[in-house]
Each structure stands twice: as C-alpha cells, then as structure tokens.
Rosetta silent file (secondary structure, phi, psi, omega in degrees, C-alpha in Angstrom):
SEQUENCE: XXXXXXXXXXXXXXXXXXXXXXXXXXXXXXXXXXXXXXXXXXXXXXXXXXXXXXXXXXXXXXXXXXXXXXXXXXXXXXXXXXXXXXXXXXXXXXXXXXXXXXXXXXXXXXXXXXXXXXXXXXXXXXXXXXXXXXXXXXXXXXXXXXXXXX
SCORE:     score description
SCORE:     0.000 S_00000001
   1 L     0.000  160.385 -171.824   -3.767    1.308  -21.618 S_00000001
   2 E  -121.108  144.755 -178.554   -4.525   -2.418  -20.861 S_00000001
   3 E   -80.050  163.801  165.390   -6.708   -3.389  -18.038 S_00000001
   4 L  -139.718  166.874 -165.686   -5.135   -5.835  -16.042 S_00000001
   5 L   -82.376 -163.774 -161.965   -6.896   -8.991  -14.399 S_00000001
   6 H   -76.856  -45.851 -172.409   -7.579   -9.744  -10.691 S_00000001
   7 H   -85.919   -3.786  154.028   -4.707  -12.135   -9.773 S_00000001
   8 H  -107.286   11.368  157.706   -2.001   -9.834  -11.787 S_00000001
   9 H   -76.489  -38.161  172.568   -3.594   -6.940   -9.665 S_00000001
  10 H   -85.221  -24.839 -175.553   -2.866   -8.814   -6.212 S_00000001
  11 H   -65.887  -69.735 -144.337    0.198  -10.328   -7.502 S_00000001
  12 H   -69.654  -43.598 -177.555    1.679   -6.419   -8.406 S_00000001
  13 H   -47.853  -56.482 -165.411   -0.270   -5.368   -4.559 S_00000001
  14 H   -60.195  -45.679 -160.118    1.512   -8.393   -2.761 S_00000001
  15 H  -100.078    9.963  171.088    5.179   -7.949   -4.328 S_00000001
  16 L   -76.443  144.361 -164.558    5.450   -3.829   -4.333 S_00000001
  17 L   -97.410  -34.333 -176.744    7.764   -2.592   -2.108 S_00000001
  18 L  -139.815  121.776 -178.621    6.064    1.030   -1.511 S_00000001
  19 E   -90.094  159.464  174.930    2.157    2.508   -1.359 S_00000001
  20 E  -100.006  122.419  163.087    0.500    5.618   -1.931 S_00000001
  21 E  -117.327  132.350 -148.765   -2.242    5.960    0.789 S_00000001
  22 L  -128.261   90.772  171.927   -4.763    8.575   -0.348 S_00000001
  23 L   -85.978 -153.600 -170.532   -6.950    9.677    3.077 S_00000001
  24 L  -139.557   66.112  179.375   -9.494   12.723    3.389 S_00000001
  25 L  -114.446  105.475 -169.845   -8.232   15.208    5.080 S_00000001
  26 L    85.133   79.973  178.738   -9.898   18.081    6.791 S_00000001
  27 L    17.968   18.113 -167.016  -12.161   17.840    3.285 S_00000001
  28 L  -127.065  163.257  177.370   -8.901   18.011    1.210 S_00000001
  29 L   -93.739  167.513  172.942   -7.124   14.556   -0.078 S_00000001
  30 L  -124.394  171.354 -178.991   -3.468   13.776    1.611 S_00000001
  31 L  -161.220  144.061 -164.078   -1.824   11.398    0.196 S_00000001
  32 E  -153.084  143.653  141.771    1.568    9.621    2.047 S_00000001
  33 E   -61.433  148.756 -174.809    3.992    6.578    1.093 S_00000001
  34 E  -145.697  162.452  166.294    3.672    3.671    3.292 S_00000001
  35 L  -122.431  135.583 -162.210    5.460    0.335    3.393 S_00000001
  36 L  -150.376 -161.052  176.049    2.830   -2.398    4.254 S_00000001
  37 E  -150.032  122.019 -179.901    1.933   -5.887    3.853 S_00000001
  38 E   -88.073  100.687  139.531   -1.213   -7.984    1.865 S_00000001
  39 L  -100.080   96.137  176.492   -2.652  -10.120    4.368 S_00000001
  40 L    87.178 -149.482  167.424   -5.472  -12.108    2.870 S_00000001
  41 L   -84.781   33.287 -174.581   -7.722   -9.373    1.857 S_00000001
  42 E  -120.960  103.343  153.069   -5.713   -6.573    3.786 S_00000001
  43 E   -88.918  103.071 -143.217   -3.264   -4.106    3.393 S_00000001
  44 E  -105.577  133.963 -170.250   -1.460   -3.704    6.561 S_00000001
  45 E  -164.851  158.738  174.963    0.911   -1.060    8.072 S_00000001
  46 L  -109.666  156.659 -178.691    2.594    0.217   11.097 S_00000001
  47 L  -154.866 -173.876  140.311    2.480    4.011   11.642 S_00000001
  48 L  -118.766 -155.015 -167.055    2.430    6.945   14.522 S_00000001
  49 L   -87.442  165.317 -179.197    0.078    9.699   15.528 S_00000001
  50 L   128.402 -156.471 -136.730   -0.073   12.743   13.193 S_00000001
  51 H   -91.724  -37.478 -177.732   -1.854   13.941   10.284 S_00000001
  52 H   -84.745  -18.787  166.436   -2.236   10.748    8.571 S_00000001
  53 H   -68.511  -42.519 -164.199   -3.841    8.570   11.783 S_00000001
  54 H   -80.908  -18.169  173.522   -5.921   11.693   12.254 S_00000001
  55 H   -93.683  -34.846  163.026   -7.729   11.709    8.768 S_00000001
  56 H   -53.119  -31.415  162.403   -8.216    7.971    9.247 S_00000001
  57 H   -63.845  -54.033 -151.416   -9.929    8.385   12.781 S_00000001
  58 H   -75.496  -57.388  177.691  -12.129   11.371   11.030 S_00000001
  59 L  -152.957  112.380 -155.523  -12.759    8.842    7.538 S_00000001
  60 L   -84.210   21.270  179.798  -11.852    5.937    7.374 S_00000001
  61 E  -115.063  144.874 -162.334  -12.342    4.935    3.859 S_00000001
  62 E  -134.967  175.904  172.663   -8.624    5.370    1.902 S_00000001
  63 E  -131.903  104.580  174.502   -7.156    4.651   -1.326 S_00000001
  64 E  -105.599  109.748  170.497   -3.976    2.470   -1.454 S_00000001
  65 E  -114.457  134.687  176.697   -2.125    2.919   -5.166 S_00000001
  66 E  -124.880  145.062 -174.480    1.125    0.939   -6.184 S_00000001
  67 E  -152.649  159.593  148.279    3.175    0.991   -9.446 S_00000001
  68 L  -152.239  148.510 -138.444    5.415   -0.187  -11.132 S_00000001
  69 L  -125.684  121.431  174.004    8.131    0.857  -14.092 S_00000001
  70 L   -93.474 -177.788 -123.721    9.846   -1.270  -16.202 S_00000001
  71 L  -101.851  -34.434 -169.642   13.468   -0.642  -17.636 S_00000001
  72 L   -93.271   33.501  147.962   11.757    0.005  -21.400 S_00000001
  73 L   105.752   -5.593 -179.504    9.346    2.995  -19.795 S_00000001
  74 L   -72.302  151.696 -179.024    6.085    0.531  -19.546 S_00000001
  75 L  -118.608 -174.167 -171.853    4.232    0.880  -15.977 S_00000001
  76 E  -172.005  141.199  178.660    1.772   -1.183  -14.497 S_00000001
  77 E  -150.892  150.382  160.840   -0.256    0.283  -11.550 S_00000001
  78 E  -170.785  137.362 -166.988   -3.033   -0.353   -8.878 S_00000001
  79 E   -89.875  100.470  155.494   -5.537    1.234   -7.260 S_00000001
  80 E  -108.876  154.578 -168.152   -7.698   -0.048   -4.309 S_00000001
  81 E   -96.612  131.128  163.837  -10.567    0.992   -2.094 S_00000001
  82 E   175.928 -177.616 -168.522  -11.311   -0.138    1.313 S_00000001
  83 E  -124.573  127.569 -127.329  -11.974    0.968    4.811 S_00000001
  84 E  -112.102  139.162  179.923   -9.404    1.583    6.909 S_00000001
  85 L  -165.334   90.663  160.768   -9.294    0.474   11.111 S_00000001
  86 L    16.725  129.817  158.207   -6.622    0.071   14.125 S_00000001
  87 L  -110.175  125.282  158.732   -5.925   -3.350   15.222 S_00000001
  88 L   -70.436  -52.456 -162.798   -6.978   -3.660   18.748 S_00000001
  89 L   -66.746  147.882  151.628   -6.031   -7.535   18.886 S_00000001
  90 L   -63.969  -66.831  177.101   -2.325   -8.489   20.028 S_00000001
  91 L   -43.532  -53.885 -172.413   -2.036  -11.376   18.248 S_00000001
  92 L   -54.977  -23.895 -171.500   -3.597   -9.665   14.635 S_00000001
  93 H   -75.618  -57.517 -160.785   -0.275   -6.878   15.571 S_00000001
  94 H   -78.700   -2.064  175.004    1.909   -9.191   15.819 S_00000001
  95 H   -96.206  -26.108 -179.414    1.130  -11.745   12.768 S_00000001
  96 H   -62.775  -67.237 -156.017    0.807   -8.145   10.876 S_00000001
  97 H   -83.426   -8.282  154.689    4.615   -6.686   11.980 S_00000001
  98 H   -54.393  -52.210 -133.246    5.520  -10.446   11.466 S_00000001
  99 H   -97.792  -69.044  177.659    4.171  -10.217    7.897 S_00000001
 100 H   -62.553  -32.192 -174.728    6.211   -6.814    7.621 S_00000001
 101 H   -67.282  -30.634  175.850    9.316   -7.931    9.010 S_00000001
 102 H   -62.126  -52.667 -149.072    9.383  -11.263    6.586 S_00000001
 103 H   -84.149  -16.676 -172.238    8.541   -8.763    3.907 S_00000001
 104 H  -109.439  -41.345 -179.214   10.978   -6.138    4.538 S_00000001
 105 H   -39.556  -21.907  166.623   13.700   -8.045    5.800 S_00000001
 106 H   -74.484  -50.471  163.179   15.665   -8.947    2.927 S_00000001
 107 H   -58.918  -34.020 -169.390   15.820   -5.251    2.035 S_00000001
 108 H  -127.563   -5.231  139.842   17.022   -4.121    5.521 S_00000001
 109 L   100.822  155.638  161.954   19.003   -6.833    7.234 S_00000001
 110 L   -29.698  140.224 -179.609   18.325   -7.714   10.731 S_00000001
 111 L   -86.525    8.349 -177.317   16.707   -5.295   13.290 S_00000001
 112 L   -95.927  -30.310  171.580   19.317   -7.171   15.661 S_00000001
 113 L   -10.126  167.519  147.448   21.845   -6.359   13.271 S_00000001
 114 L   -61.005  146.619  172.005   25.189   -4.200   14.760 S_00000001
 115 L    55.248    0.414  165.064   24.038   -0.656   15.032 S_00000001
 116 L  -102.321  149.332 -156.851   20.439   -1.071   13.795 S_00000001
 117 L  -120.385  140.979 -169.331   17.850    0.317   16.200 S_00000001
 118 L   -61.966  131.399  158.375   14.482   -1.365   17.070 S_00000001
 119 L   -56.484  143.058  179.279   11.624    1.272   15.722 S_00000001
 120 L   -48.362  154.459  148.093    9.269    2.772   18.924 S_00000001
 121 L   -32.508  133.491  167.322    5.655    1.318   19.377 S_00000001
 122 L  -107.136  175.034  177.523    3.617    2.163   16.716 S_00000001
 123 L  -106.817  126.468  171.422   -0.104    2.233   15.547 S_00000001
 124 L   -55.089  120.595 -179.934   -1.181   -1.376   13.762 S_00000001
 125 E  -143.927  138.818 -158.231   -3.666   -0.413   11.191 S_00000001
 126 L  -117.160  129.533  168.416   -5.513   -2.893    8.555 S_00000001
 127 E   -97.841  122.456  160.085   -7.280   -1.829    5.315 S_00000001
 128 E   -87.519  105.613  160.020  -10.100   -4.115    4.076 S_00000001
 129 E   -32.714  106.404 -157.506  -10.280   -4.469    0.842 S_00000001
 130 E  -109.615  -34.784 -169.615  -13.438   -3.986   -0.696 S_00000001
 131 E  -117.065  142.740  174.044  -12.439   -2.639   -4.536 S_00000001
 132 E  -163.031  128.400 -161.457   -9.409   -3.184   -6.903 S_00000001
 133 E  -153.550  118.258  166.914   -8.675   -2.105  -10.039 S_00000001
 134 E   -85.365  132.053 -178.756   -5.673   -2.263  -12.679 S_00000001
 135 E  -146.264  149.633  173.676   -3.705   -0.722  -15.758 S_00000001
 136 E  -138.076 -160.369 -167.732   -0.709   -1.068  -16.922 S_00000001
 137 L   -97.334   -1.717  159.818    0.552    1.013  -19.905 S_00000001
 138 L   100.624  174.933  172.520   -0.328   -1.238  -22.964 S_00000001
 139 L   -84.334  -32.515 -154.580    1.971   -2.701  -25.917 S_00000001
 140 L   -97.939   -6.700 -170.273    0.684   -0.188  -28.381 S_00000001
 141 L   -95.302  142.194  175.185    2.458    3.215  -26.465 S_00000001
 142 L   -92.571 -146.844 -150.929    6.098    3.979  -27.649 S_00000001
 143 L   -93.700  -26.283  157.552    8.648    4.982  -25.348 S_00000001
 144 L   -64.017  -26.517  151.612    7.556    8.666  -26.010 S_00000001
 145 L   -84.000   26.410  159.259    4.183    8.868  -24.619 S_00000001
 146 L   -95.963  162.026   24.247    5.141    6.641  -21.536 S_00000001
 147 L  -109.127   27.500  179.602    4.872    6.504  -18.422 S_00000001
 148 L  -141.132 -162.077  163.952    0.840    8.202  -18.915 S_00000001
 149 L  -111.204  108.205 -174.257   -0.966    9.120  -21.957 S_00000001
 150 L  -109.426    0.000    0.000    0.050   12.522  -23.361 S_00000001
C-alpha cells in the first residue's frame, strides 16, 4: 500500500460521493453511510433522530472513511478523526444544506423538479476535523490481491 499525501487525502474527502461514519454505540462501534459535504475543515451532514444521533449525543468523537475503486481493481481510501456536534446557528444550517445541495445536485436534479419531494427538517451536524490519514492500494499489487492485501 502507498500512503497518500495531505492534499490528495482532502481532494479524495471533498469529491466522494458517499461516507462511512463509524460512532460508539452503547460500547459497540455502528457504523452508517452518509452523504455530506467538506466545509473548510468539516464534514457536514443532514440526518434525523435514531440510533446514529443517539451515539453522537452519548460520544461524540466519530470516524468518517471514504473510498474509492478504480476500473483496473486499485482503491484509494480515507480515514478521519474528529469530534462530532449539532449546528445550533441558522445561518451555519443553511450555508451547510447549501453546500449539500450544490454538491448533490447534479446527481439528483432539482428538489423543485416535477414529482420530487422536499426532504422533512432534519438534524445539521458538523465534524471537526482533527486527524486524517490515507492509502491507496499501491502500483506493486496485481489485480489478484486487490482491493486489500490477502
């Protein structure tokens, strides 16, 4: 495996379309896909109440992992650390589901579209980045030991 540096770890954060968010829950890990947004030093998501808001209330430090697979079996992946906390602020919701809608939008067409239906209120919630760290699957693995090391 190849390490990979800091700016092609934020690049691969910024342009992935879907995270792994890895809470603590009830002493066991959970782990959920999320569709977000990197604002700054943040990774940013809308959500609702349940199991994954409720291990974030109890401990708030997460794990957000992203990957990705290219067409000849090489990955690329990354893992960050950070502590996880509700946005209270209007404004911070609304440059955040701004942030998602520019980011999503291309994938999913207007929410004004015909027949597409606005999603309910949600919870805003902001990860701070504190740690980040990269691999991607190297040069030297053939197509048989990808997409890990067996």
């Amino acid at each position: 495996m190849d390490e990979l540096a800091p700016d092609q770890c934020r690049q691969l954060l910024d342009r992935s379309k879907v995270a792994h968010l890895g809470v603590v829950d009830d002493d066991r890990p959970y782990v959920s896909p999320l569709s977000y947004v990197l604002i700054e030093n943040h990774v940013c998501f809308r959500t609702g109440a349940g199991r994954r808001m409720d291990a974030i209330r109890a401990n708030p430090e997460v794990c957000i992992e992203v990957s990705e697979f290219g067409d000849g079996g090489g990955w690329e992946s990354v893992i960050a650390w950070g502590r996880a906390s509700e946005v209270e602020d209007d404004h911070d919701a609304q440059e955040i589901i701004a942030g998602l809608l520019a980011k999503y939008r291309p994938l999913l067409g207007s929410p004004f579209s015909p027949g597409a239906v606005l999603p309910e209120a949600g919870i805003v919630v902001k990860v701070s980045l504190e740690r980040i760290s990269g691999r991607s699957s190297g040069s030297y693995f053939g197509v048989t030991t990808r997409p890990g090391r067996l």
